[in-house]
Amino acid sequence: MSNASEYGYFAKDVAADLEVTTSTLRRWSIELEKAGYKFERNEKDQRIYYERDFKAFRELRKLINNNVVLVDAIKAIVSMDVEGLNASQTPGVYREETRLTKQLLEELLDAKINKAIQQAFEEGRRQGQKEIKDTINKMEQRSKERDDNLMSVIRSIQEEKEEVKQLIAVSQEQEKKTFWQRFFSRI
Protein backbone atom coordinates (compact mmCIF):
# COMPACT_ATOMS: atom_id res chain seq x y z
CA MET A 1 0.00 0.00 0.00
CA SER A 2 2.95 2.27 -0.54
CA ASN A 3 1.37 3.72 -3.66
CA ALA A 4 -1.86 4.54 -1.87
CA SER A 5 -1.79 8.15 -3.00
CA GLU A 6 -1.64 7.09 -6.66
CA TYR A 7 -3.81 3.98 -6.77
CA GLY A 8 -7.07 3.12 -5.11
CA TYR A 9 -8.00 -0.22 -3.59
CA PHE A 10 -11.10 -2.38 -3.69
CA ALA A 11 -13.07 -3.57 -0.66
CA LYS A 12 -11.38 -6.99 -0.58
CA ASP A 13 -7.93 -5.44 -0.11
CA VAL A 14 -9.11 -2.93 2.48
CA ALA A 15 -10.99 -5.59 4.45
CA ALA A 16 -7.90 -7.84 4.47
CA ASP A 17 -5.71 -4.98 5.70
CA LEU A 18 -8.19 -4.03 8.44
CA GLU A 19 -8.81 -7.70 9.35
CA VAL A 20 -12.59 -7.37 8.95
CA THR A 21 -15.00 -9.06 6.58
CA THR A 22 -16.02 -7.40 3.34
CA SER A 23 -19.61 -7.26 4.57
CA THR A 24 -18.45 -5.36 7.69
CA LEU A 25 -16.46 -2.97 5.49
CA ARG A 26 -19.51 -2.50 3.22
CA ARG A 27 -21.74 -1.78 6.25
CA TRP A 28 -19.23 0.74 7.63
CA SER A 29 -18.94 2.39 4.20
CA ILE A 30 -22.71 2.69 3.86
CA GLU A 31 -23.01 4.20 7.33
CA LEU A 32 -20.18 6.64 6.63
CA GLU A 33 -21.83 7.70 3.35
CA LYS A 34 -25.15 8.23 5.14
CA ALA A 35 -23.31 10.53 7.55
CA GLY A 36 -21.79 12.56 4.68
CA TYR A 37 -18.41 10.89 4.08
CA LYS A 38 -17.52 10.72 0.34
CA PHE A 39 -15.89 7.72 -1.32
CA GLU A 40 -14.68 7.86 -4.89
CA ARG A 41 -16.31 5.42 -7.31
CA ASN A 42 -15.19 3.91 -10.59
CA GLU A 43 -17.16 3.66 -13.83
CA LYS A 44 -18.93 0.52 -12.47
CA ASP A 45 -20.04 2.54 -9.41
CA GLN A 46 -17.76 0.52 -7.11
CA ARG A 47 -16.15 2.28 -4.18
CA ILE A 48 -12.46 2.94 -4.54
CA TYR A 49 -10.58 3.26 -1.26
CA TYR A 50 -7.53 5.48 -0.78
CA GLU A 51 -5.09 6.02 2.10
CA ARG A 52 -7.35 8.60 3.71
CA ASP A 53 -10.13 5.97 3.73
CA PHE A 54 -7.77 3.44 5.34
CA LYS A 55 -7.04 5.96 8.07
CA ALA A 56 -10.75 6.60 8.59
CA PHE A 57 -11.49 2.88 8.85
CA ARG A 58 -8.58 2.31 11.27
CA GLU A 59 -9.90 5.07 13.51
CA LEU A 60 -13.43 3.66 13.25
CA ARG A 61 -12.18 0.22 14.25
CA LYS A 62 -10.28 1.71 17.23
CA LEU A 63 -13.41 3.50 18.44
CA ILE A 64 -15.56 0.39 18.05
CA ASN A 65 -12.94 -1.69 19.90
CA ASN A 66 -13.16 0.87 22.72
CA ASN A 67 -16.90 0.12 23.02
CA VAL A 68 -18.09 3.27 21.26
CA VAL A 69 -21.50 2.77 19.67
CA LEU A 70 -21.23 2.48 15.87
CA VAL A 71 -23.45 5.52 15.26
CA ASP A 72 -21.31 7.69 17.55
CA ALA A 73 -18.08 6.33 16.06
CA ILE A 74 -19.33 7.14 12.54
CA LYS A 75 -20.17 10.70 13.59
CA ALA A 76 -16.71 11.08 15.12
CA ILE A 77 -14.99 9.83 11.95
CA VAL A 78 -17.02 12.12 9.67
CA SER A 79 -16.14 15.11 11.85
CA MET A 80 -12.39 14.31 11.80
CA ASP A 81 -9.83 15.63 9.36
CA VAL A 82 -8.84 12.13 8.23
CA GLU A 83 -6.21 13.11 5.68
CA GLY A 84 -4.12 14.96 8.23
CA LEU A 85 -5.04 12.67 11.09
CA ASN A 86 -1.66 11.29 12.13
CA ALA A 87 0.58 13.59 10.11
CA SER A 88 -0.53 16.83 11.77
CA GLN A 89 -0.72 15.56 15.31
CA THR A 90 2.19 15.37 17.67
CA PRO A 91 2.33 12.35 19.97
CA GLY A 92 1.48 14.53 22.98
CA VAL A 93 -1.67 15.89 21.37
CA TYR A 94 -2.71 12.43 20.20
CA ARG A 95 -2.21 10.99 23.70
CA GLU A 96 -4.20 13.87 25.20
CA GLU A 97 -7.07 13.25 22.76
CA THR A 98 -6.90 9.52 23.52
CA ARG A 99 -6.94 10.26 27.23
CA LEU A 100 -9.90 12.61 26.81
CA THR A 101 -11.70 10.06 24.64
CA LYS A 102 -11.12 7.36 27.24
CA GLN A 103 -12.24 9.72 29.98
CA LEU A 104 -15.39 10.57 28.02
CA LEU A 105 -16.07 6.87 27.43
CA GLU A 106 -15.59 6.15 31.14
CA GLU A 107 -17.95 8.97 32.04
CA LEU A 108 -20.55 7.71 29.57
CA LEU A 109 -20.15 4.18 30.92
CA ASP A 110 -20.42 5.44 34.50
CA ALA A 111 -23.57 7.38 33.59
CA LYS A 112 -25.10 4.30 31.96
CA ILE A 113 -24.16 2.14 34.94
CA ASN A 114 -25.57 4.70 37.37
CA LYS A 115 -28.77 4.91 35.36
CA ALA A 116 -29.08 1.12 35.30
CA ILE A 117 -28.43 0.96 39.05
CA GLN A 118 -31.01 3.68 39.68
CA GLN A 119 -33.59 1.86 37.54
CA ALA A 120 -32.85 -1.43 39.30
CA PHE A 121 -33.11 0.30 42.68
CA GLU A 122 -36.46 1.88 41.75
CA GLU A 123 -37.78 -1.43 40.44
CA GLY A 124 -36.61 -3.18 43.61
CA ARG A 125 -38.21 -0.48 45.76
CA ARG A 126 -41.51 -0.78 43.87
CA GLN A 127 -41.39 -4.57 44.13
CA GLY A 128 -40.58 -4.33 47.83
CA GLN A 129 -43.45 -1.93 48.46
CA LYS A 130 -45.82 -4.24 46.60
CA GLU A 131 -44.65 -7.24 48.63
CA ILE A 132 -45.05 -5.28 51.88
CA LYS A 133 -48.58 -4.21 50.91
CA ASP A 134 -49.45 -7.79 50.01
CA THR A 135 -48.06 -9.04 53.32
CA ILE A 136 -49.96 -6.39 55.27
CA ASN A 137 -53.18 -7.28 53.46
CA LYS A 138 -52.66 -10.97 54.24
CA MET A 139 -51.95 -10.16 57.90
CA GLU A 140 -55.06 -7.98 58.13
CA GLN A 141 -57.17 -10.72 56.55
CA ARG A 142 -55.80 -13.34 58.96
CA SER A 143 -56.32 -10.97 61.88
CA LYS A 144 -59.94 -10.38 60.84
CA GLU A 145 -60.54 -14.12 60.48
CA ARG A 146 -58.96 -14.72 63.91
CA ASP A 147 -61.09 -11.95 65.45
CA ASP A 148 -64.25 -13.39 63.86
CA ASN A 149 -63.42 -16.87 65.16
CA LEU A 150 -62.63 -15.50 68.61
CA MET A 151 -65.92 -13.58 68.76
CA SER A 152 -67.79 -16.71 67.69
CA VAL A 153 -66.15 -18.72 70.47
CA ILE A 154 -66.90 -15.97 73.03
CA ARG A 155 -70.59 -15.90 71.98
CA SER A 156 -70.92 -19.66 72.25
CA ILE A 157 -69.26 -19.59 75.70
CA GLN A 158 -71.67 -16.84 76.82
CA GLU A 159 -74.65 -18.83 75.51
CA GLU A 160 -73.45 -21.94 77.33
CA LYS A 161 -72.90 -19.88 80.47
CA GLU A 162 -76.51 -18.58 80.30
CA GLU A 163 -77.80 -22.11 79.86
CA VAL A 164 -75.77 -23.27 82.86
CA LYS A 165 -77.13 -20.35 84.96
CA GLN A 166 -80.69 -21.29 84.00
CA LEU A 167 -80.09 -24.93 84.93
CA ILE A 168 -78.58 -23.91 88.25
CA ALA A 169 -81.52 -21.59 88.96
CA VAL A 170 -84.03 -24.37 88.18
CA SER A 171 -82.06 -26.80 90.29
CA GLN A 172 -81.95 -24.38 93.23
CA GLU A 173 -85.68 -23.78 93.00
CA GLN A 174 -86.40 -27.45 93.14
CA GLU A 175 -84.15 -27.91 96.14
CA LYS A 176 -86.11 -25.23 97.98
CA LYS A 177 -89.38 -27.08 97.46
CA THR A 178 -90.23 -29.64 99.96
CA PHE A 179 -90.73 -33.21 99.07
CA TRP A 180 -94.52 -32.79 98.99
CA GLN A 181 -94.32 -29.67 96.82
CA ARG A 182 -92.16 -31.48 94.33
CA PHE A 183 -94.49 -34.49 94.48
CA PHE A 184 -97.63 -32.50 93.83
CA SER A 185 -96.06 -30.29 91.17
CA ARG A 186 -95.53 -33.33 88.98
CA ILE A 187 -99.14 -34.33 89.10
Coordinates of N, CA and C in Angstrom, one line a residue:
M1 N 0.8 -1.2 0.0 CA 0.0 0.0 0.0 C 0.9 1.3 0.0
S2 N 2.1 1.1 -0.5 CA 3.0 2.3 -0.5 C 2.5 3.3 -1.6
N3 N 1.8 2.8 -2.6 CA 1.4 3.7 -3.7 C -0.1 4.1 -3.4
A4 N -0.5 4.3 -2.2 CA -1.9 4.5 -1.9 C -2.3 5.9 -2.4
S5 N -1.4 6.8 -2.5 CA -1.8 8.2 -3.0 C -2.1 8.1 -4.5
E6 N -1.4 7.2 -5.2 CA -1.6 7.1 -6.7 C -2.8 6.2 -7.0
Y7 N -2.8 5.0 -6.4 CA -3.8 4.0 -6.8 C -4.8 3.8 -5.7
G8 N -6.0 3.4 -6.1 CA -7.1 3.1 -5.1 C -7.2 1.6 -4.9
Y9 N -7.9 1.2 -3.9 CA -8.0 -0.2 -3.6 C -9.5 -0.6 -3.5
F10 N -9.7 -1.9 -3.8 CA -11.1 -2.4 -3.7 C -11.4 -2.9 -2.3
A11 N -12.6 -3.2 -2.0 CA -13.1 -3.6 -0.7 C -12.3 -4.8 -0.1
K12 N -12.1 -5.8 -1.0 CA -11.4 -7.0 -0.6 C -10.0 -6.7 0.0
D13 N -9.3 -5.8 -0.6 CA -7.9 -5.4 -0.1 C -8.0 -4.7 1.2
V14 N -8.9 -3.7 1.3 CA -9.1 -2.9 2.5 C -9.5 -3.8 3.6
A15 N -10.5 -4.7 3.4 CA -11.0 -5.6 4.5 C -9.9 -6.5 5.0
A16 N -9.0 -7.0 4.1 CA -7.9 -7.8 4.5 C -6.9 -7.0 5.3
D17 N -6.6 -5.8 4.9 CA -5.7 -5.0 5.7 C -6.3 -4.7 7.1
L18 N -7.6 -4.4 7.2 CA -8.2 -4.0 8.4 C -8.6 -5.2 9.3
E19 N -8.5 -6.4 8.7 CA -8.8 -7.7 9.4 C -10.3 -7.7 9.7
V20 N -11.1 -7.3 8.8 CA -12.6 -7.4 9.0 C -13.1 -8.0 7.7
T21 N -14.4 -8.4 7.8 CA -15.0 -9.1 6.6 C -15.4 -8.0 5.6
T22 N -15.6 -8.4 4.4 CA -16.0 -7.4 3.3 C -17.4 -6.9 3.6
S23 N -18.3 -7.7 4.2 CA -19.6 -7.3 4.6 C -19.5 -6.2 5.7
T24 N -18.6 -6.4 6.6 CA -18.4 -5.4 7.7 C -18.0 -4.1 7.1
L25 N -17.0 -4.2 6.2 CA -16.5 -3.0 5.5 C -17.6 -2.3 4.7
R26 N -18.4 -3.1 4.0 CA -19.5 -2.5 3.2 C -20.5 -1.8 4.1
R27 N -20.8 -2.4 5.3 CA -21.7 -1.8 6.3 C -21.2 -0.5 6.8
W28 N -19.9 -0.5 7.1 CA -19.2 0.7 7.6 C -19.3 1.8 6.5
S29 N -19.0 1.4 5.3 CA -18.9 2.4 4.2 C -20.3 3.0 4.0
I30 N -21.3 2.2 4.0 CA -22.7 2.7 3.9 C -23.0 3.7 5.0
E31 N -22.7 3.3 6.2 CA -23.0 4.2 7.3 C -22.2 5.5 7.2
L32 N -21.0 5.4 6.8 CA -20.2 6.6 6.6 C -20.8 7.5 5.5
E33 N -21.2 6.9 4.4 CA -21.8 7.7 3.4 C -23.1 8.3 3.8
K34 N -23.9 7.6 4.6 CA -25.1 8.2 5.1 C -24.8 9.5 6.0
A35 N -23.7 9.4 6.7 CA -23.3 10.5 7.6 C -22.6 11.7 6.8
G36 N -22.4 11.5 5.5 CA -21.8 12.6 4.7 C -20.4 12.3 4.2
Y37 N -19.8 11.2 4.5 CA -18.4 10.9 4.1 C -18.5 10.5 2.6
K38 N -17.5 11.0 1.8 CA -17.5 10.7 0.3 C -16.4 9.7 0.0
F39 N -16.8 8.7 -0.7 CA -15.9 7.7 -1.3 C -15.9 8.0 -2.8
E40 N -14.7 7.8 -3.4 CA -14.7 7.9 -4.9 C -15.2 6.5 -5.4
R41 N -15.8 6.6 -6.7 CA -16.3 5.4 -7.3 C -15.8 5.3 -8.7
N42 N -15.7 4.1 -9.2 CA -15.2 3.9 -10.6 C -16.4 3.9 -11.6
E43 N -16.1 3.6 -12.8 CA -17.2 3.7 -13.8 C -18.2 2.6 -13.6
K44 N -17.9 1.6 -12.8 CA -18.9 0.5 -12.5 C -19.6 0.9 -11.2
D45 N -19.4 2.0 -10.7 CA -20.0 2.5 -9.4 C -19.6 1.8 -8.2
Q46 N -18.4 1.2 -8.3 CA -17.8 0.5 -7.1 C -17.0 1.5 -6.3
R47 N -16.9 1.4 -5.0 CA -16.1 2.3 -4.2 C -14.7 2.0 -4.4
I48 N -13.9 3.0 -4.5 CA -12.5 2.9 -4.5 C -11.9 3.6 -3.2
Y49 N -11.1 2.8 -2.6 CA -10.6 3.3 -1.3 C -9.1 3.7 -1.4
Y50 N -8.9 4.9 -0.8 CA -7.5 5.5 -0.8 C -7.0 5.5 0.6
E51 N -5.8 6.0 0.8 CA -5.1 6.0 2.1 C -5.9 6.8 3.2
R52 N -6.5 7.9 2.7 CA -7.4 8.6 3.7 C -8.5 7.7 4.2
D53 N -9.0 6.9 3.3 CA -10.1 6.0 3.7 C -9.6 4.9 4.7
F54 N -8.4 4.4 4.4 CA -7.8 3.4 5.3 C -7.7 4.0 6.7
K55 N -7.2 5.3 6.8 CA -7.0 6.0 8.1 C -8.4 6.1 8.8
A56 N -9.4 6.4 8.0 CA -10.8 6.6 8.6 C -11.2 5.3 9.2
F57 N -11.0 4.2 8.4 CA -11.5 2.9 8.8 C -10.7 2.4 10.1
R58 N -9.4 2.7 10.1 CA -8.6 2.3 11.3 C -9.1 3.0 12.5
E59 N -9.4 4.3 12.4 CA -9.9 5.1 13.5 C -11.3 4.5 13.9
L60 N -12.1 4.2 13.0 CA -13.4 3.7 13.2 C -13.3 2.4 14.0
R61 N -12.4 1.5 13.6 CA -12.2 0.2 14.2 C -11.7 0.4 15.7
K62 N -10.8 1.4 15.9 CA -10.3 1.7 17.2 C -11.4 2.1 18.1
L63 N -12.3 3.0 17.6 CA -13.4 3.5 18.4 C -14.4 2.4 18.8
I64 N -14.7 1.5 17.8 CA -15.6 0.4 18.1 C -14.9 -0.6 19.1
N65 N -13.6 -0.8 18.9 CA -12.9 -1.7 19.9 C -12.9 -1.1 21.3
N66 N -13.1 0.2 21.4 CA -13.2 0.9 22.7 C -14.6 1.0 23.2
N67 N -15.5 0.2 22.6 CA -16.9 0.1 23.0 C -17.7 1.4 22.7
V68 N -17.3 2.1 21.7 CA -18.1 3.3 21.3 C -19.2 2.7 20.3
V69 N -20.4 3.2 20.5 CA -21.5 2.8 19.7 C -21.2 3.2 18.2
L70 N -21.6 2.3 17.3 CA -21.2 2.5 15.9 C -21.7 3.8 15.4
V71 N -22.9 4.2 15.7 CA -23.5 5.5 15.3 C -22.6 6.7 15.7
D72 N -22.2 6.6 17.0 CA -21.3 7.7 17.6 C -19.9 7.7 16.9
A73 N -19.4 6.5 16.7 CA -18.1 6.3 16.1 C -18.1 6.9 14.6
I74 N -19.2 6.6 13.9 CA -19.3 7.1 12.5 C -19.3 8.7 12.6
K75 N -20.1 9.2 13.5 CA -20.2 10.7 13.6 C -18.8 11.3 13.9
A76 N -18.0 10.6 14.8 CA -16.7 11.1 15.1 C -15.8 11.0 13.9
I77 N -15.9 10.0 13.1 CA -15.0 9.8 11.9 C -15.3 10.9 10.9
V78 N -16.6 11.1 10.7 CA -17.0 12.1 9.7 C -16.6 13.5 10.1
S79 N -16.5 13.8 11.4 CA -16.1 15.1 11.9 C -14.6 15.3 11.9
M80 N -13.9 14.2 11.7 CA -12.4 14.3 11.8 C -11.8 14.8 10.5
D81 N -10.6 15.3 10.6 CA -9.8 15.6 9.4 C -9.0 14.4 9.1
V82 N -9.5 13.4 8.4 CA -8.8 12.1 8.2 C -7.5 12.2 7.5
E83 N -7.4 13.1 6.5 CA -6.2 13.1 5.7 C -5.0 13.6 6.5
G84 N -5.2 14.5 7.4 CA -4.1 15.0 8.2 C -4.1 14.3 9.6
L85 N -4.8 13.3 9.8 CA -5.0 12.7 11.1 C -3.8 12.4 11.9
N86 N -2.9 11.6 11.4 CA -1.7 11.3 12.1 C -0.5 12.2 11.8
A87 N -0.5 12.8 10.6 CA 0.6 13.6 10.1 C 0.6 14.9 10.9
S88 N -0.5 15.5 11.2 CA -0.5 16.8 11.8 C -0.5 16.8 13.3
Q89 N -0.6 15.6 13.9 CA -0.7 15.6 15.3 C 0.6 15.1 15.9
T90 N 1.0 15.8 17.0 CA 2.2 15.4 17.7 C 1.8 14.3 18.6
P91 N 2.7 13.4 19.0 CA 2.3 12.4 20.0 C 1.7 12.9 21.2
G92 N 2.1 14.0 21.8 CA 1.5 14.5 23.0 C 0.0 14.9 22.8
V93 N -0.3 15.5 21.7 CA -1.7 15.9 21.4 C -2.5 14.6 21.2
Y94 N -2.0 13.7 20.5 CA -2.7 12.4 20.2 C -3.0 11.7 21.5
R95 N -2.0 11.6 22.4 CA -2.2 11.0 23.7 C -3.3 11.7 24.5
E96 N -3.2 13.1 24.5 CA -4.2 13.9 25.2 C -5.6 13.6 24.7
E97 N -5.8 13.6 23.3 CA -7.1 13.2 22.8 C -7.5 11.8 23.1
T98 N -6.6 10.9 23.1 CA -6.9 9.5 23.5 C -7.3 9.5 25.0
R99 N -6.6 10.2 25.8 CA -6.9 10.3 27.2 C -8.3 10.9 27.4
L100 N -8.6 12.0 26.7 CA -9.9 12.6 26.8 C -11.0 11.7 26.3
T101 N -10.7 11.0 25.2 CA -11.7 10.1 24.6 C -12.0 8.9 25.6
K102 N -10.9 8.4 26.2 CA -11.1 7.4 27.2 C -11.9 7.9 28.4
Q103 N -11.5 9.1 28.9 CA -12.2 9.7 30.0 C -13.7 9.9 29.6
L104 N -14.0 10.4 28.5 CA -15.4 10.6 28.0 C -16.1 9.2 28.0
L105 N -15.5 8.2 27.5 CA -16.1 6.9 27.4 C -16.3 6.4 28.8
E106 N -15.4 6.6 29.7 CA -15.6 6.1 31.1 C -16.8 6.9 31.8
E107 N -16.8 8.2 31.5 CA -18.0 9.0 32.0 C -19.3 8.5 31.5
L108 N -19.3 8.2 30.2 CA -20.6 7.7 29.6 C -20.9 6.4 30.2
L109 N -19.9 5.5 30.3 CA -20.1 4.2 30.9 C -20.6 4.3 32.4
D110 N -20.0 5.2 33.1 CA -20.4 5.4 34.5 C -21.9 5.9 34.5
A111 N -22.2 6.9 33.6 CA -23.6 7.4 33.6 C -24.6 6.3 33.3
K112 N -24.2 5.4 32.3 CA -25.1 4.3 32.0 C -25.2 3.3 33.1
I113 N -24.1 3.1 33.8 CA -24.2 2.1 34.9 C -25.0 2.7 36.0
N114 N -24.8 4.0 36.3 CA -25.6 4.7 37.4 C -27.1 4.7 37.0
K115 N -27.4 4.9 35.8 CA -28.8 4.9 35.4 C -29.4 3.5 35.5
A116 N -28.6 2.5 35.1 CA -29.1 1.1 35.3 C -29.3 0.8 36.8
I117 N -28.3 1.2 37.6 CA -28.4 1.0 39.0 C -29.7 1.7 39.6
Q118 N -29.9 2.9 39.2 CA -31.0 3.7 39.7 C -32.3 3.0 39.3
Q119 N -32.4 2.5 38.0 CA -33.6 1.9 37.5 C -33.8 0.6 38.3
A120 N -32.7 -0.2 38.5 CA -32.9 -1.4 39.3 C -33.3 -1.1 40.7
F121 N -32.7 -0.1 41.3 CA -33.1 0.3 42.7 C -34.6 0.7 42.7
E122 N -35.0 1.5 41.8 CA -36.5 1.9 41.8 C -37.4 0.7 41.6
E123 N -37.0 -0.2 40.7 CA -37.8 -1.4 40.4 C -37.8 -2.3 41.7
G124 N -36.7 -2.4 42.4 CA -36.6 -3.2 43.6 C -37.5 -2.5 44.7
R125 N -37.4 -1.2 44.8 CA -38.2 -0.5 45.8 C -39.7 -0.7 45.5
R126 N -40.1 -0.6 44.2 CA -41.5 -0.8 43.9 C -41.9 -2.2 44.2
Q127 N -41.1 -3.2 43.8 CA -41.4 -4.6 44.1 C -41.5 -4.8 45.6
G128 N -40.6 -4.2 46.4 CA -40.6 -4.3 47.8 C -41.8 -3.7 48.4
Q129 N -42.2 -2.6 48.0 CA -43.5 -1.9 48.5 C -44.7 -2.8 48.2
K130 N -44.7 -3.4 47.0 CA -45.8 -4.2 46.6 C -45.9 -5.5 47.5
E131 N -44.7 -6.1 47.8 CA -44.7 -7.2 48.6 C -45.1 -6.9 50.1
I132 N -44.7 -5.7 50.5 CA -45.0 -5.3 51.9 C -46.6 -5.1 51.9
K133 N -47.1 -4.4 50.9 CA -48.6 -4.2 50.9 C -49.3 -5.5 50.9
D134 N -48.8 -6.5 50.1 CA -49.5 -7.8 50.0 C -49.4 -8.5 51.4
T135 N -48.2 -8.4 52.0 CA -48.1 -9.0 53.3 C -49.0 -8.4 54.3
I136 N -49.1 -7.1 54.3 CA -50.0 -6.4 55.3 C -51.4 -6.8 55.0
N137 N -51.8 -6.9 53.8 CA -53.2 -7.3 53.5 C -53.4 -8.7 53.9
K138 N -52.5 -9.6 53.8 CA -52.7 -11.0 54.2 C -52.8 -11.0 55.8
M139 N -51.9 -10.2 56.4 CA -52.0 -10.2 57.9 C -53.3 -9.6 58.4
E140 N -53.8 -8.6 57.7 CA -55.1 -8.0 58.1 C -56.2 -9.0 57.9
Q141 N -56.1 -9.7 56.8 CA -57.2 -10.7 56.5 C -57.1 -11.8 57.6
R142 N -55.9 -12.3 57.9 CA -55.8 -13.3 59.0 C -56.3 -12.8 60.3
S143 N -55.9 -11.6 60.6 CA -56.3 -11.0 61.9 C -57.8 -10.9 62.0
K144 N -58.5 -10.5 60.9 CA -59.9 -10.4 60.8 C -60.6 -11.8 61.0
E145 N -60.0 -12.8 60.3 CA -60.5 -14.1 60.5 C -60.4 -14.6 61.9
R146 N -59.2 -14.3 62.5 CA -59.0 -14.7 63.9 C -59.9 -14.0 64.8
D147 N -60.2 -12.7 64.6 CA -61.1 -11.9 65.5 C -62.5 -12.5 65.3
D148 N -62.9 -12.8 64.1 CA -64.3 -13.4 63.9 C -64.4 -14.7 64.6
N149 N -63.4 -15.6 64.5 CA -63.4 -16.9 65.2 C -63.5 -16.7 66.7
L150 N -62.7 -15.8 67.2 CA -62.6 -15.5 68.6 C -64.0 -15.0 69.1
M151 N -64.6 -14.1 68.4 CA -65.9 -13.6 68.8 C -67.0 -14.7 68.7
S152 N -66.9 -15.6 67.8 CA -67.8 -16.7 67.7 C -67.6 -17.6 68.9
V153 N -66.4 -17.9 69.3 CA -66.2 -18.7 70.5 C -66.7 -18.0 71.7
I154 N -66.4 -16.7 71.8 CA -66.9 -16.0 73.0 C -68.4 -16.0 73.1
R155 N -69.1 -15.8 72.0 CA -70.6 -15.9 72.0 C -71.1 -17.3 72.4
S156 N -70.5 -18.3 71.9 CA -70.9 -19.7 72.2 C -70.7 -19.9 73.7
I157 N -69.5 -19.4 74.3 CA -69.3 -19.6 75.7 C -70.3 -18.8 76.5
Q158 N -70.7 -17.6 76.1 CA -71.7 -16.8 76.8 C -73.0 -17.5 76.8
E159 N -73.4 -18.1 75.6 CA -74.6 -18.8 75.5 C -74.7 -20.0 76.4
E160 N -73.5 -20.8 76.4 CA -73.5 -21.9 77.3 C -73.5 -21.5 78.8
K161 N -72.9 -20.4 79.1 CA -72.9 -19.9 80.5 C -74.3 -19.5 80.9
E162 N -75.1 -18.9 80.0 CA -76.5 -18.6 80.3 C -77.3 -19.8 80.5
E163 N -77.1 -20.9 79.7 CA -77.8 -22.1 79.9 C -77.5 -22.7 81.2
V164 N -76.2 -22.7 81.6 CA -75.8 -23.3 82.9 C -76.4 -22.5 84.0
K165 N -76.5 -21.2 83.9 CA -77.1 -20.3 85.0 C -78.6 -20.7 85.1
Q166 N -79.3 -20.9 84.0 CA -80.7 -21.3 84.0 C -80.9 -22.7 84.6
L167 N -80.0 -23.6 84.3 CA -80.1 -24.9 84.9 C -79.8 -24.9 86.4
I168 N -78.9 -24.0 86.8 CA -78.6 -23.9 88.3 C -79.8 -23.3 89.0
A169 N -80.4 -22.2 88.3 CA -81.5 -21.6 89.0 C -82.7 -22.6 89.1
V170 N -82.9 -23.4 88.1 CA -84.0 -24.4 88.2 C -83.7 -25.4 89.3
S171 N -82.5 -25.8 89.3 CA -82.1 -26.8 90.3 C -82.2 -26.2 91.7
Q172 N -81.8 -25.0 91.9 CA -82.0 -24.4 93.2 C -83.4 -24.2 93.6
E173 N -84.3 -23.9 92.7 CA -85.7 -23.8 93.0 C -86.2 -25.1 93.5
Q174 N -85.8 -26.1 92.8 CA -86.4 -27.4 93.1 C -85.9 -27.9 94.5
E175 N -84.7 -27.5 94.8 CA -84.1 -27.9 96.1 C -84.9 -27.2 97.3
K176 N -85.4 -26.0 97.0 CA -86.1 -25.2 98.0 C -87.5 -25.8 98.3
K177 N -88.1 -26.5 97.3 CA -89.4 -27.1 97.5 C -89.3 -28.3 98.4
T178 N -90.2 -28.5 99.1 CA -90.2 -29.6 100.0 C -90.6 -30.9 99.1
F179 N -90.4 -32.0 99.8 CA -90.7 -33.2 99.1 C -92.1 -33.2 98.6
W180 N -93.1 -32.8 99.4 CA -94.5 -32.8 99.0 C -94.8 -31.8 97.9
Q181 N -94.1 -30.7 97.9 CA -94.3 -29.7 96.8 C -93.8 -30.2 95.5
R182 N -92.7 -30.9 95.6 CA -92.2 -31.5 94.3 C -93.1 -32.6 93.9
F183 N -93.6 -33.4 94.8 CA -94.5 -34.5 94.5 C -95.8 -34.0 93.8
F184 N -96.4 -33.0 94.4 CA -97.6 -32.5 93.8 C -97.4 -31.7 92.6
S185 N -96.3 -31.1 92.4 CA -96.1 -30.3 91.2 C -95.9 -31.2 89.9
R186 N -95.6 -32.4 90.1 CA -95.5 -33.3 89.0 C -96.9 -33.8 88.6
I187 N -97.8 -33.8 89.4 CA -99.1 -34.3 89.1 C -99.9 -33.4 88.3

